[in-house]
Amino acid sequence: MKIVATTLGETGGDALSMSMDLGYLVSTAIFAAIFAGAVACQICAGRFRPALYWTTIVATTTLGTTLADFTDRSLGIGYAGGTTLLALLLLASLFIWNRSLGSVSIQSIDSAAAETFYWTTIMFSQTLGTALGDWTADTAGLGYVGAAIIFGAALAVVVAGYYWTNISRTALFWSAFILTRPLGAVVGDFLDKPLSAGGLALSRYSASAVLTLLIVAGILLVPQKAASKGH
């Protein structure tokens, strides 16, 4: 579901900034407002609500898409510069969170401050993932399929680490969470970019609609619950 959500973030973000021609800055402002509202509702919620949680996840992915594109393209620092800047912001968020509250584990999220750090860190990870995906597919010349294979393989390594090693579960969680974003970014681009650029040239609107339906189906069909201590 996270991979589908990050793919939706790419197609949905591009639909607003490119297909509707609103530009990266205006689109970022719109998605930032949606993100802030979703996070506020999430923090105020008395218990875990899957629909609200995944709405907030999608809000971070769409904001991450347009913010990364604004950083890379409108500010003119390129994919490498954008990836470096966003990686530093992500590491800073994790560092400040850990220094302030003593842990970055999802099991420790039991206060408004912890949840604020959580969603801020996720937003930076989503933005970094977009820039990293674009850098890998375009600048590195791997193309969308090649980049998807690379990030998919990296996720498989994380899965192997979970089942067959004693690596910190917190480290594995954030590694997986971050890696799903560039994977979703290149898959989203593969769906809607022109055939001449190596994509399938699908409509961003129809692709976003199908991805939204998949997430809704996941919410309805896959049992979900809040994380608990020791799990």
mmCIF file with all atom_site columns, C-alpha atoms in Angstrom:
data_model
loop_
_atom_site.group_PDB
_atom_site.id
_atom_site.type_symbol
_atom_site.label_atom_id
_atom_site.label_alt_id
_atom_site.label_comp_id
_atom_site.label_asym_id
_atom_site.label_entity_id
_atom_site.label_seq_id
_atom_site.pdbx_PDB_ins_code
_atom_site.Cartn_x
_atom_site.Cartn_y
_atom_site.Cartn_z
_atom_site.occupancy
_atom_site.B_iso_or_equiv
_atom_site.pdbx_formal_charge
_atom_site.auth_seq_id
_atom_site.auth_comp_id
_atom_site.auth_asym_id
_atom_site.auth_atom_id
_atom_site.pdbx_PDB_model_num
ATOM 1   C CA . MET A 1 1   ? 0.000   0.000   0.000   1.00 0.00 ? 1   MET A CA 1
ATOM 2   C CA . LYS A 1 2   ? 2.893   2.336   0.712   1.00 0.00 ? 2   LYS A CA 1
ATOM 3   C CA . ILE A 1 3   ? 4.355   1.746   -2.754  1.00 0.00 ? 3   ILE A CA 1
ATOM 4   C CA . VAL A 1 4   ? 0.944   2.385   -4.329  1.00 0.00 ? 4   VAL A CA 1
ATOM 5   C CA . ALA A 1 5   ? 0.583   5.553   -2.212  1.00 0.00 ? 5   ALA A CA 1
ATOM 6   C CA . THR A 1 6   ? 3.976   6.855   -3.303  1.00 0.00 ? 6   THR A CA 1
ATOM 7   C CA . THR A 1 7   ? 3.149   6.105   -6.939  1.00 0.00 ? 7   THR A CA 1
ATOM 8   C CA . LEU A 1 8   ? -0.099  8.025   -6.494  1.00 0.00 ? 8   LEU A CA 1
ATOM 9   C CA . GLY A 1 9   ? 1.921   10.887  -5.028  1.00 0.00 ? 9   GLY A CA 1
ATOM 10  C CA . GLU A 1 10  ? 3.927   11.074  -8.244  1.00 0.00 ? 10  GLU A CA 1
ATOM 11  C CA . THR A 1 11  ? 0.995   10.904  -10.657 1.00 0.00 ? 11  THR A CA 1
ATOM 12  C CA . GLY A 1 12  ? -1.213  13.124  -8.494  1.00 0.00 ? 12  GLY A CA 1
ATOM 13  C CA . GLY A 1 13  ? 1.487   15.718  -7.907  1.00 0.00 ? 13  GLY A CA 1
ATOM 14  C CA . ASP A 1 14  ? 2.357   15.842  -11.604 1.00 0.00 ? 14  ASP A CA 1
ATOM 15  C CA . ALA A 1 15  ? -1.349  16.081  -12.502 1.00 0.00 ? 15  ALA A CA 1
ATOM 16  C CA . LEU A 1 16  ? -1.666  19.298  -10.518 1.00 0.00 ? 16  LEU A CA 1
ATOM 17  C CA . SER A 1 17  ? 1.677   20.906  -11.377 1.00 0.00 ? 17  SER A CA 1
ATOM 18  C CA . MET A 1 18  ? 1.962   19.793  -15.011 1.00 0.00 ? 18  MET A CA 1
ATOM 19  C CA . SER A 1 19  ? -1.371  18.621  -16.432 1.00 0.00 ? 19  SER A CA 1
ATOM 20  C CA . MET A 1 20  ? -3.294  21.469  -14.773 1.00 0.00 ? 20  MET A CA 1
ATOM 21  C CA . ASP A 1 21  ? -0.304  23.756  -15.382 1.00 0.00 ? 21  ASP A CA 1
ATOM 22  C CA . LEU A 1 22  ? -0.372  25.251  -11.878 1.00 0.00 ? 22  LEU A CA 1
ATOM 23  C CA . GLY A 1 23  ? 3.393   25.055  -11.548 1.00 0.00 ? 23  GLY A CA 1
ATOM 24  C CA . TYR A 1 24  ? 5.500   23.595  -8.757  1.00 0.00 ? 24  TYR A CA 1
ATOM 25  C CA . LEU A 1 25  ? 5.232   26.498  -6.301  1.00 0.00 ? 25  LEU A CA 1
ATOM 26  C CA . VAL A 1 26  ? 1.435   26.851  -6.380  1.00 0.00 ? 26  VAL A CA 1
ATOM 27  C CA . SER A 1 27  ? 0.965   23.077  -6.319  1.00 0.00 ? 27  SER A CA 1
ATOM 28  C CA . THR A 1 28  ? 3.332   22.805  -3.359  1.00 0.00 ? 28  THR A CA 1
ATOM 29  C CA . ALA A 1 29  ? 1.352   25.460  -1.479  1.00 0.00 ? 29  ALA A CA 1
ATOM 30  C CA . ILE A 1 30  ? -1.910  23.592  -2.128  1.00 0.00 ? 30  ILE A CA 1
ATOM 31  C CA . PHE A 1 31  ? -0.512  20.231  -1.055  1.00 0.00 ? 31  PHE A CA 1
ATOM 32  C CA . ALA A 1 32  ? 1.206   21.805  1.963   1.00 0.00 ? 32  ALA A CA 1
ATOM 33  C CA . ALA A 1 33  ? -2.167  23.084  3.167   1.00 0.00 ? 33  ALA A CA 1
ATOM 34  C CA . ILE A 1 34  ? -3.719  19.636  2.678   1.00 0.00 ? 34  ILE A CA 1
ATOM 35  C CA . PHE A 1 35  ? -0.768  18.027  4.473   1.00 0.00 ? 35  PHE A CA 1
ATOM 36  C CA . ALA A 1 36  ? -1.033  20.420  7.434   1.00 0.00 ? 36  ALA A CA 1
ATOM 37  C CA . GLY A 1 37  ? -4.770  19.788  7.741   1.00 0.00 ? 37  GLY A CA 1
ATOM 38  C CA . ALA A 1 38  ? -4.344  16.011  7.522   1.00 0.00 ? 38  ALA A CA 1
ATOM 39  C CA . VAL A 1 39  ? -1.581  15.982  10.133  1.00 0.00 ? 39  VAL A CA 1
ATOM 40  C CA . ALA A 1 40  ? -3.652  18.146  12.481  1.00 0.00 ? 40  ALA A CA 1
ATOM 41  C CA . CYS A 1 41  ? -6.569  15.713  12.167  1.00 0.00 ? 41  CYS A CA 1
ATOM 42  C CA . GLN A 1 42  ? -4.203  12.775  12.639  1.00 0.00 ? 42  GLN A CA 1
ATOM 43  C CA . ILE A 1 43  ? -2.742  14.223  15.845  1.00 0.00 ? 43  ILE A CA 1
ATOM 44  C CA . CYS A 1 44  ? -6.196  15.056  17.210  1.00 0.00 ? 44  CYS A CA 1
ATOM 45  C CA . ALA A 1 45  ? -7.572  11.590  16.455  1.00 0.00 ? 45  ALA A CA 1
ATOM 46  C CA . GLY A 1 46  ? -8.075  9.582   19.621  1.00 0.00 ? 46  GLY A CA 1
ATOM 47  C CA . ARG A 1 47  ? -7.145  6.285   17.998  1.00 0.00 ? 47  ARG A CA 1
ATOM 48  C CA . PHE A 1 48  ? -5.690  4.769   14.845  1.00 0.00 ? 48  PHE A CA 1
ATOM 49  C CA . ARG A 1 49  ? -7.977  5.376   11.878  1.00 0.00 ? 49  ARG A CA 1
ATOM 50  C CA . PRO A 1 50  ? -6.706  3.633   8.704   1.00 0.00 ? 50  PRO A CA 1
ATOM 51  C CA . ALA A 1 51  ? -8.496  5.940   6.242   1.00 0.00 ? 51  ALA A CA 1
ATOM 52  C CA . LEU A 1 52  ? -7.123  9.060   7.961   1.00 0.00 ? 52  LEU A CA 1
ATOM 53  C CA . TYR A 1 53  ? -3.645  7.560   8.249   1.00 0.00 ? 53  TYR A CA 1
ATOM 54  C CA . TRP A 1 54  ? -3.428  6.682   4.551   1.00 0.00 ? 54  TRP A CA 1
ATOM 55  C CA . THR A 1 55  ? -4.909  10.034  3.563   1.00 0.00 ? 55  THR A CA 1
ATOM 56  C CA . THR A 1 56  ? -2.077  11.684  5.473   1.00 0.00 ? 56  THR A CA 1
ATOM 57  C CA . ILE A 1 57  ? 0.478   9.379   3.841   1.00 0.00 ? 57  ILE A CA 1
ATOM 58  C CA . VAL A 1 58  ? -0.820  10.315  0.385   1.00 0.00 ? 58  VAL A CA 1
ATOM 59  C CA . ALA A 1 59  ? -0.704  13.998  1.397   1.00 0.00 ? 59  ALA A CA 1
ATOM 60  C CA . THR A 1 60  ? 3.000   13.614  2.201   1.00 0.00 ? 60  THR A CA 1
ATOM 61  C CA . THR A 1 61  ? 3.675   11.900  -1.129  1.00 0.00 ? 61  THR A CA 1
ATOM 62  C CA . THR A 1 62  ? 1.948   14.529  -3.275  1.00 0.00 ? 62  THR A CA 1
ATOM 63  C CA . LEU A 1 63  ? 3.629   17.342  -1.326  1.00 0.00 ? 63  LEU A CA 1
ATOM 64  C CA . GLY A 1 64  ? 6.949   15.520  -1.628  1.00 0.00 ? 64  GLY A CA 1
ATOM 65  C CA . THR A 1 65  ? 6.574   15.281  -5.403  1.00 0.00 ? 65  THR A CA 1
ATOM 66  C CA . THR A 1 66  ? 5.941   18.963  -6.078  1.00 0.00 ? 66  THR A CA 1
ATOM 67  C CA . LEU A 1 67  ? 8.368   20.172  -3.383  1.00 0.00 ? 67  LEU A CA 1
ATOM 68  C CA . ALA A 1 68  ? 11.169  18.012  -4.785  1.00 0.00 ? 68  ALA A CA 1
ATOM 69  C CA . ASP A 1 69  ? 10.442  19.194  -8.335  1.00 0.00 ? 69  ASP A CA 1
ATOM 70  C CA . PHE A 1 70  ? 10.425  22.812  -7.136  1.00 0.00 ? 70  PHE A CA 1
ATOM 71  C CA . THR A 1 71  ? 13.745  22.291  -5.344  1.00 0.00 ? 71  THR A CA 1
ATOM 72  C CA . ASP A 1 72  ? 15.406  20.454  -8.239  1.00 0.00 ? 72  ASP A CA 1
ATOM 73  C CA . ARG A 1 73  ? 14.032  22.423  -11.162 1.00 0.00 ? 73  ARG A CA 1
ATOM 74  C CA . SER A 1 74  ? 12.683  25.819  -10.122 1.00 0.00 ? 74  SER A CA 1
ATOM 75  C CA . LEU A 1 75  ? 15.581  26.551  -7.754  1.00 0.00 ? 75  LEU A CA 1
ATOM 76  C CA . GLY A 1 76  ? 17.986  25.220  -10.374 1.00 0.00 ? 76  GLY A CA 1
ATOM 77  C CA . ILE A 1 77  ? 20.135  23.087  -8.065  1.00 0.00 ? 77  ILE A CA 1
ATOM 78  C CA . GLY A 1 78  ? 19.537  19.898  -10.059 1.00 0.00 ? 78  GLY A CA 1
ATOM 79  C CA . TYR A 1 79  ? 18.760  16.374  -8.947  1.00 0.00 ? 79  TYR A CA 1
ATOM 80  C CA . ALA A 1 80  ? 22.115  15.857  -7.239  1.00 0.00 ? 80  ALA A CA 1
ATOM 81  C CA . GLY A 1 81  ? 21.859  19.117  -5.302  1.00 0.00 ? 81  GLY A CA 1
ATOM 82  C CA . GLY A 1 82  ? 18.220  18.503  -4.417  1.00 0.00 ? 82  GLY A CA 1
ATOM 83  C CA . THR A 1 83  ? 18.911  14.942  -3.271  1.00 0.00 ? 83  THR A CA 1
ATOM 84  C CA . THR A 1 84  ? 21.833  16.087  -1.103  1.00 0.00 ? 84  THR A CA 1
ATOM 85  C CA . LEU A 1 85  ? 19.859  18.942  0.471   1.00 0.00 ? 85  LEU A CA 1
ATOM 86  C CA . LEU A 1 86  ? 16.826  16.784  1.200   1.00 0.00 ? 86  LEU A CA 1
ATOM 87  C CA . ALA A 1 87  ? 18.962  13.951  2.594   1.00 0.00 ? 87  ALA A CA 1
ATOM 88  C CA . LEU A 1 88  ? 20.520  16.420  5.032   1.00 0.00 ? 88  LEU A CA 1
ATOM 89  C CA . LEU A 1 89  ? 17.074  17.695  6.058   1.00 0.00 ? 89  LEU A CA 1
ATOM 90  C CA . LEU A 1 90  ? 15.881  14.125  6.624   1.00 0.00 ? 90  LEU A CA 1
ATOM 91  C CA . LEU A 1 91  ? 18.917  13.268  8.746   1.00 0.00 ? 91  LEU A CA 1
ATOM 92  C CA . ALA A 1 92  ? 18.507  16.503  10.691  1.00 0.00 ? 92  ALA A CA 1
ATOM 93  C CA . SER A 1 93  ? 14.858  15.685  11.393  1.00 0.00 ? 93  SER A CA 1
ATOM 94  C CA . LEU A 1 94  ? 15.758  12.212  12.681  1.00 0.00 ? 94  LEU A CA 1
ATOM 95  C CA . PHE A 1 95  ? 18.636  13.600  14.758  1.00 0.00 ? 95  PHE A CA 1
ATOM 96  C CA . ILE A 1 96  ? 16.557  16.352  16.390  1.00 0.00 ? 96  ILE A CA 1
ATOM 97  C CA . TRP A 1 97  ? 13.699  13.913  17.018  1.00 0.00 ? 97  TRP A CA 1
ATOM 98  C CA . ASN A 1 98  ? 16.029  11.425  18.681  1.00 0.00 ? 98  ASN A CA 1
ATOM 99  C CA . ARG A 1 99  ? 17.766  14.102  20.771  1.00 0.00 ? 99  ARG A CA 1
ATOM 100 C CA . SER A 1 100 ? 14.463  15.636  21.841  1.00 0.00 ? 100 SER A CA 1
ATOM 101 C CA . LEU A 1 101 ? 12.462  12.502  22.681  1.00 0.00 ? 101 LEU A CA 1
ATOM 102 C CA . GLY A 1 102 ? 15.081  9.779   22.982  1.00 0.00 ? 102 GLY A CA 1
ATOM 103 C CA . SER A 1 103 ? 13.830  7.496   20.203  1.00 0.00 ? 103 SER A CA 1
ATOM 104 C CA . VAL A 1 104 ? 12.723  7.518   16.565  1.00 0.00 ? 104 VAL A CA 1
ATOM 105 C CA . SER A 1 105 ? 10.908  4.188   16.857  1.00 0.00 ? 105 SER A CA 1
ATOM 106 C CA . ILE A 1 106 ? 7.262   4.146   15.797  1.00 0.00 ? 106 ILE A CA 1
ATOM 107 C CA . GLN A 1 107 ? 6.491   2.331   19.047  1.00 0.00 ? 107 GLN A CA 1
ATOM 108 C CA . SER A 1 108 ? 7.492   5.501   20.911  1.00 0.00 ? 108 SER A CA 1
ATOM 109 C CA . ILE A 1 109 ? 4.934   7.704   19.165  1.00 0.00 ? 109 ILE A CA 1
ATOM 110 C CA . ASP A 1 110 ? 2.575   8.416   22.041  1.00 0.00 ? 110 ASP A CA 1
ATOM 111 C CA . SER A 1 111 ? 2.419   12.221  22.130  1.00 0.00 ? 111 SER A CA 1
ATOM 112 C CA . ALA A 1 112 ? 1.632   15.147  19.857  1.00 0.00 ? 112 ALA A CA 1
ATOM 113 C CA . ALA A 1 113 ? 5.328   16.114  19.782  1.00 0.00 ? 113 ALA A CA 1
ATOM 114 C CA . ALA A 1 114 ? 6.391   12.617  18.706  1.00 0.00 ? 114 ALA A CA 1
ATOM 115 C CA . GLU A 1 115 ? 3.714   12.476  16.013  1.00 0.00 ? 115 GLU A CA 1
ATOM 116 C CA . THR A 1 116 ? 4.708   15.905  14.725  1.00 0.00 ? 116 THR A CA 1
ATOM 117 C CA . PHE A 1 117 ? 8.307   14.684  14.363  1.00 0.00 ? 117 PHE A CA 1
ATOM 118 C CA . TYR A 1 118 ? 7.014   11.495  12.718  1.00 0.00 ? 118 TYR A CA 1
ATOM 119 C CA . TRP A 1 119 ? 5.046   13.261  10.007  1.00 0.00 ? 119 TRP A CA 1
ATOM 120 C CA . THR A 1 120 ? 7.754   15.880  9.427   1.00 0.00 ? 120 THR A CA 1
ATOM 121 C CA . THR A 1 121 ? 10.312  13.116  8.938   1.00 0.00 ? 121 THR A CA 1
ATOM 122 C CA . ILE A 1 122 ? 7.975   11.245  6.600   1.00 0.00 ? 122 ILE A CA 1
ATOM 123 C CA . MET A 1 123 ? 7.431   14.395  4.543   1.00 0.00 ? 123 MET A CA 1
ATOM 124 C CA . PHE A 1 124 ? 11.201  14.869  4.154   1.00 0.00 ? 124 PHE A CA 1
ATOM 125 C CA . SER A 1 125 ? 11.610  11.178  3.245   1.00 0.00 ? 125 SER A CA 1
ATOM 126 C CA . GLN A 1 126 ? 8.914   11.477  0.577   1.00 0.00 ? 126 GLN A CA 1
ATOM 127 C CA . THR A 1 127 ? 10.531  14.595  -0.873  1.00 0.00 ? 127 THR A CA 1
ATOM 128 C CA . LEU A 1 128 ? 13.986  13.001  -0.845  1.00 0.00 ? 128 LEU A CA 1
ATOM 129 C CA . GLY A 1 129 ? 12.591  9.892   -2.534  1.00 0.00 ? 129 GLY A CA 1
ATOM 130 C CA . THR A 1 130 ? 11.197  11.899  -5.437  1.00 0.00 ? 130 THR A CA 1
ATOM 131 C CA . ALA A 1 131 ? 14.510  13.659  -6.044  1.00 0.00 ? 131 ALA A CA 1
ATOM 132 C CA . LEU A 1 132 ? 16.461  10.409  -5.685  1.00 0.00 ? 132 LEU A CA 1
ATOM 133 C CA . GLY A 1 133 ? 14.142  8.573   -8.069  1.00 0.00 ? 133 GLY A CA 1
ATOM 134 C CA . ASP A 1 134 ? 14.444  11.297  -10.713 1.00 0.00 ? 134 ASP A CA 1
ATOM 135 C CA . TRP A 1 135 ? 18.208  11.414  -10.293 1.00 0.00 ? 135 TRP A CA 1
ATOM 136 C CA . THR A 1 136 ? 18.549  7.645   -10.696 1.00 0.00 ? 136 THR A CA 1
ATOM 137 C CA . ALA A 1 137 ? 16.197  7.357   -13.665 1.00 0.00 ? 137 ALA A CA 1
ATOM 138 C CA . ASP A 1 138 ? 17.287  10.471  -15.554 1.00 0.00 ? 138 ASP A CA 1
ATOM 139 C CA . THR A 1 139 ? 20.766  11.676  -14.592 1.00 0.00 ? 139 THR A CA 1
ATOM 140 C CA . ALA A 1 140 ? 22.195  8.204   -13.920 1.00 0.00 ? 140 ALA A CA 1
ATOM 141 C CA . GLY A 1 141 ? 20.608  6.996   -17.156 1.00 0.00 ? 141 GLY A CA 1
ATOM 142 C CA . LEU A 1 142 ? 18.987  3.860   -15.728 1.00 0.00 ? 142 LEU A CA 1
ATOM 143 C CA . GLY A 1 143 ? 15.533  4.730   -17.037 1.00 0.00 ? 143 GLY A CA 1
ATOM 144 C CA . TYR A 1 144 ? 12.303  4.111   -15.168 1.00 0.00 ? 144 TYR A CA 1
ATOM 145 C CA . VAL A 1 145 ? 12.380  0.316   -15.384 1.00 0.00 ? 145 VAL A CA 1
ATOM 146 C CA . GLY A 1 146 ? 16.058  0.095   -14.471 1.00 0.00 ? 146 GLY A CA 1
ATOM 147 C CA . ALA A 1 147 ? 15.609  2.430   -11.508 1.00 0.00 ? 147 ALA A CA 1
ATOM 148 C CA . ALA A 1 148 ? 12.541  0.470   -10.344 1.00 0.00 ? 148 ALA A CA 1
ATOM 149 C CA . ILE A 1 149 ? 14.591  -2.744  -10.392 1.00 0.00 ? 149 ILE A CA 1
ATOM 150 C CA . ILE A 1 150 ? 17.361  -1.102  -8.343  1.00 0.00 ? 150 ILE A CA 1
ATOM 151 C CA . PHE A 1 151 ? 15.009  0.231   -5.652  1.00 0.00 ? 151 PHE A CA 1
ATOM 152 C CA . GLY A 1 152 ? 12.962  -2.972  -5.661  1.00 0.00 ? 152 GLY A CA 1
ATOM 153 C CA . ALA A 1 153 ? 16.137  -4.973  -5.075  1.00 0.00 ? 153 ALA A CA 1
ATOM 154 C CA . ALA A 1 154 ? 17.133  -2.629  -2.249  1.00 0.00 ? 154 ALA A CA 1
ATOM 155 C CA . LEU A 1 155 ? 13.747  -3.212  -0.623  1.00 0.00 ? 155 LEU A CA 1
ATOM 156 C CA . ALA A 1 156 ? 14.251  -6.959  -0.978  1.00 0.00 ? 156 ALA A CA 1
ATOM 157 C CA . VAL A 1 157 ? 17.523  -6.586  0.946   1.00 0.00 ? 157 VAL A CA 1
ATOM 158 C CA . VAL A 1 158 ? 15.632  -4.797  3.731   1.00 0.00 ? 158 VAL A CA 1
ATOM 159 C CA . VAL A 1 159 ? 13.085  -7.634  3.822   1.00 0.00 ? 159 VAL A CA 1
ATOM 160 C CA . ALA A 1 160 ? 15.916  -10.168 4.065   1.00 0.00 ? 160 ALA A CA 1
ATOM 161 C CA . GLY A 1 161 ? 17.414  -8.124  6.892   1.00 0.00 ? 161 GLY A CA 1
ATOM 162 C CA . TYR A 1 162 ? 14.117  -8.263  8.757   1.00 0.00 ? 162 TYR A CA 1
ATOM 163 C CA . TYR A 1 163 ? 13.717  -12.029 8.504   1.00 0.00 ? 163 TYR A CA 1
ATOM 164 C CA . TRP A 1 164 ? 17.312  -13.237 8.782   1.00 0.00 ? 164 TRP A CA 1
ATOM 165 C CA . THR A 1 165 ? 19.287  -10.686 10.820  1.00 0.00 ? 165 THR A CA 1
ATOM 166 C CA . ASN A 1 166 ? 19.107  -8.842  14.114  1.00 0.00 ? 166 ASN A CA 1
ATOM 167 C CA . ILE A 1 167 ? 19.512  -5.412  12.536  1.00 0.00 ? 167 ILE A CA 1
ATOM 168 C CA . SER A 1 168 ? 17.588  -2.722  14.422  1.00 0.00 ? 168 SER A CA 1
ATOM 169 C CA . ARG A 1 169 ? 13.903  -2.886  13.461  1.00 0.00 ? 169 ARG A CA 1
ATOM 170 C CA . THR A 1 170 ? 13.759  0.898   13.669  1.00 0.00 ? 170 THR A CA 1
ATOM 171 C CA . ALA A 1 171 ? 16.600  1.208   11.142  1.00 0.00 ? 171 ALA A CA 1
ATOM 172 C CA . LEU A 1 172 ? 14.909  -1.315  8.858   1.00 0.00 ? 172 LEU A CA 1
ATOM 173 C CA . PHE A 1 173 ? 11.566  0.480   9.143   1.00 0.00 ? 173 PHE A CA 1
ATOM 174 C CA . TRP A 1 174 ? 12.968  3.838   8.078   1.00 0.00 ? 174 TRP A CA 1
ATOM 175 C CA . SER A 1 175 ? 15.079  2.227   5.342   1.00 0.00 ? 175 SER A CA 1
ATOM 176 C CA . ALA A 1 176 ? 11.991  0.548   3.894   1.00 0.00 ? 176 ALA A CA 1
ATOM 177 C CA . PHE A 1 177 ? 9.885   3.660   4.341   1.00 0.00 ? 177 PHE A CA 1
ATOM 178 C CA . ILE A 1 178 ? 12.422  5.812   2.492   1.00 0.00 ? 178 ILE A CA 1
ATOM 179 C CA . LEU A 1 179 ? 13.072  3.301   -0.302  1.00 0.00 ? 179 LEU A CA 1
ATOM 180 C CA . THR A 1 180 ? 9.395   2.939   -1.213  1.00 0.00 ? 180 THR A CA 1
ATOM 181 C CA . ARG A 1 181 ? 9.349   6.601   -2.263  1.00 0.00 ? 181 ARG A CA 1
ATOM 182 C CA . PRO A 1 182 ? 11.910  6.553   -5.101  1.00 0.00 ? 182 PRO A CA 1
ATOM 183 C CA . LEU A 1 183 ? 10.376  3.258   -6.232  1.00 0.00 ? 183 LEU A CA 1
ATOM 184 C CA . GLY A 1 184 ? 6.939   4.882   -6.378  1.00 0.00 ? 184 GLY A CA 1
ATOM 185 C CA . ALA A 1 185 ? 8.402   7.944   -8.102  1.00 0.00 ? 185 ALA A CA 1
ATOM 186 C CA . VAL A 1 186 ? 9.935   5.981   -10.979 1.00 0.00 ? 186 VAL A CA 1
ATOM 187 C CA . VAL A 1 187 ? 6.884   3.712   -11.320 1.00 0.00 ? 187 VAL A CA 1
ATOM 188 C CA . GLY A 1 188 ? 4.647   6.796   -11.445 1.00 0.00 ? 188 GLY A CA 1
ATOM 189 C CA . ASP A 1 189 ? 6.845   8.374   -14.102 1.00 0.00 ? 189 ASP A CA 1
ATOM 190 C CA . PHE A 1 190 ? 6.863   5.106   -16.038 1.00 0.00 ? 190 PHE A CA 1
ATOM 191 C CA . LEU A 1 191 ? 3.065   5.160   -16.101 1.00 0.00 ? 191 LEU A CA 1
ATOM 192 C CA . ASP A 1 192 ? 2.549   8.735   -17.297 1.00 0.00 ? 192 ASP A CA 1
ATOM 193 C CA . LYS A 1 193 ? 5.664   9.846   -19.152 1.00 0.00 ? 193 LYS A CA 1
ATOM 194 C CA . PRO A 1 194 ? 5.642   9.858   -23.012 1.00 0.00 ? 194 PRO A CA 1
ATOM 195 C CA . LEU A 1 195 ? 6.591   6.738   -24.964 1.00 0.00 ? 195 LEU A CA 1
ATOM 196 C CA . SER A 1 196 ? 9.587   8.595   -26.357 1.00 0.00 ? 196 SER A CA 1
ATOM 197 C CA . ALA A 1 197 ? 10.871  9.084   -22.808 1.00 0.00 ? 197 ALA A CA 1
ATOM 198 C CA . GLY A 1 198 ? 10.432  5.439   -21.878 1.00 0.00 ? 198 GLY A CA 1
ATOM 199 C CA . GLY A 1 199 ? 6.996   5.732   -20.266 1.00 0.00 ? 199 GLY A CA 1
ATOM 200 C CA . LEU A 1 200 ? 3.575   4.306   -21.050 1.00 0.00 ? 200 LEU A CA 1
ATOM 201 C CA . ALA A 1 201 ? 1.964   7.711   -21.733 1.00 0.00 ? 201 ALA A CA 1
ATOM 202 C CA . LEU A 1 202 ? -1.083  6.977   -19.560 1.00 0.00 ? 202 LEU A CA 1
ATOM 203 C CA . SER A 1 203 ? -3.302  9.787   -18.370 1.00 0.00 ? 203 SER A CA 1
ATOM 204 C CA . ARG A 1 204 ? -2.182  11.137  -14.986 1.00 0.00 ? 204 ARG A CA 1
ATOM 205 C CA . TYR A 1 205 ? -5.836  11.493  -14.009 1.00 0.00 ? 205 TYR A CA 1
ATOM 206 C CA . SER A 1 206 ? -6.819  7.925   -14.849 1.00 0.00 ? 206 SER A CA 1
ATOM 207 C CA . ALA A 1 207 ? -3.631  6.492   -13.317 1.00 0.00 ? 207 ALA A CA 1
ATOM 208 C CA . SER A 1 208 ? -4.260  8.479   -10.121 1.00 0.00 ? 208 SER A CA 1
ATOM 209 C CA . ALA A 1 209 ? -7.878  7.284   -10.011 1.00 0.00 ? 209 ALA A CA 1
ATOM 210 C CA . VAL A 1 210 ? -6.882  3.618   -10.340 1.00 0.00 ? 210 VAL A CA 1
ATOM 211 C CA . LEU A 1 211 ? -4.182  3.982   -7.681  1.00 0.00 ? 211 LEU A CA 1
ATOM 212 C CA . THR A 1 212 ? -6.666  5.666   -5.340  1.00 0.00 ? 212 THR A CA 1
ATOM 213 C CA . LEU A 1 213 ? -9.074  2.757   -5.788  1.00 0.00 ? 213 LEU A CA 1
ATOM 214 C CA . LEU A 1 214 ? -6.279  0.301   -4.963  1.00 0.00 ? 214 LEU A CA 1
ATOM 215 C CA . ILE A 1 215 ? -5.542  2.144   -1.722  1.00 0.00 ? 215 ILE A CA 1
ATOM 216 C CA . VAL A 1 216 ? -9.233  2.224   -0.790  1.00 0.00 ? 216 VAL A CA 1
ATOM 217 C CA . ALA A 1 217 ? -9.447  -1.511  -1.490  1.00 0.00 ? 217 ALA A CA 1
ATOM 218 C CA . GLY A 1 218 ? -6.410  -2.082  0.697   1.00 0.00 ? 218 GLY A CA 1
ATOM 219 C CA . ILE A 1 219 ? -7.943  -0.125  3.565   1.00 0.00 ? 219 ILE A CA 1
ATOM 220 C CA . LEU A 1 220 ? -11.175 -2.102  3.306   1.00 0.00 ? 220 LEU A CA 1
ATOM 221 C CA . LEU A 1 221 ? -9.697  -5.560  2.750   1.00 0.00 ? 221 LEU A CA 1
ATOM 222 C CA . VAL A 1 222 ? -6.421  -5.632  4.690   1.00 0.00 ? 222 VAL A CA 1
ATOM 223 C CA . PRO A 1 223 ? -6.755  -5.749  8.498   1.00 0.00 ? 223 PRO A CA 1
ATOM 224 C CA . GLN A 1 224 ? -4.818  -2.876  10.067  1.00 0.00 ? 224 GLN A CA 1
ATOM 225 C CA . LYS A 1 225 ? -4.063  -1.792  13.606  1.00 0.00 ? 225 LYS A CA 1
ATOM 226 C CA . ALA A 1 226 ? -1.844  0.649   15.428  1.00 0.00 ? 226 ALA A CA 1
ATOM 227 C CA . ALA A 1 227 ? 1.674   -0.425  16.350  1.00 0.00 ? 227 ALA A CA 1
ATOM 228 C CA . SER A 1 228 ? 2.077   -1.842  19.840  1.00 0.00 ? 228 SER A CA 1
ATOM 229 C CA . LYS A 1 229 ? 5.036   -2.208  22.143  1.00 0.00 ? 229 LYS A CA 1
ATOM 230 C CA . GLY A 1 230 ? 7.295   -5.066  21.125  1.00 0.00 ? 230 GLY A CA 1
ATOM 231 C CA . HIS A 1 231 ? 5.802   -5.471  17.631  1.00 0.00 ? 231 HIS A CA 1
#
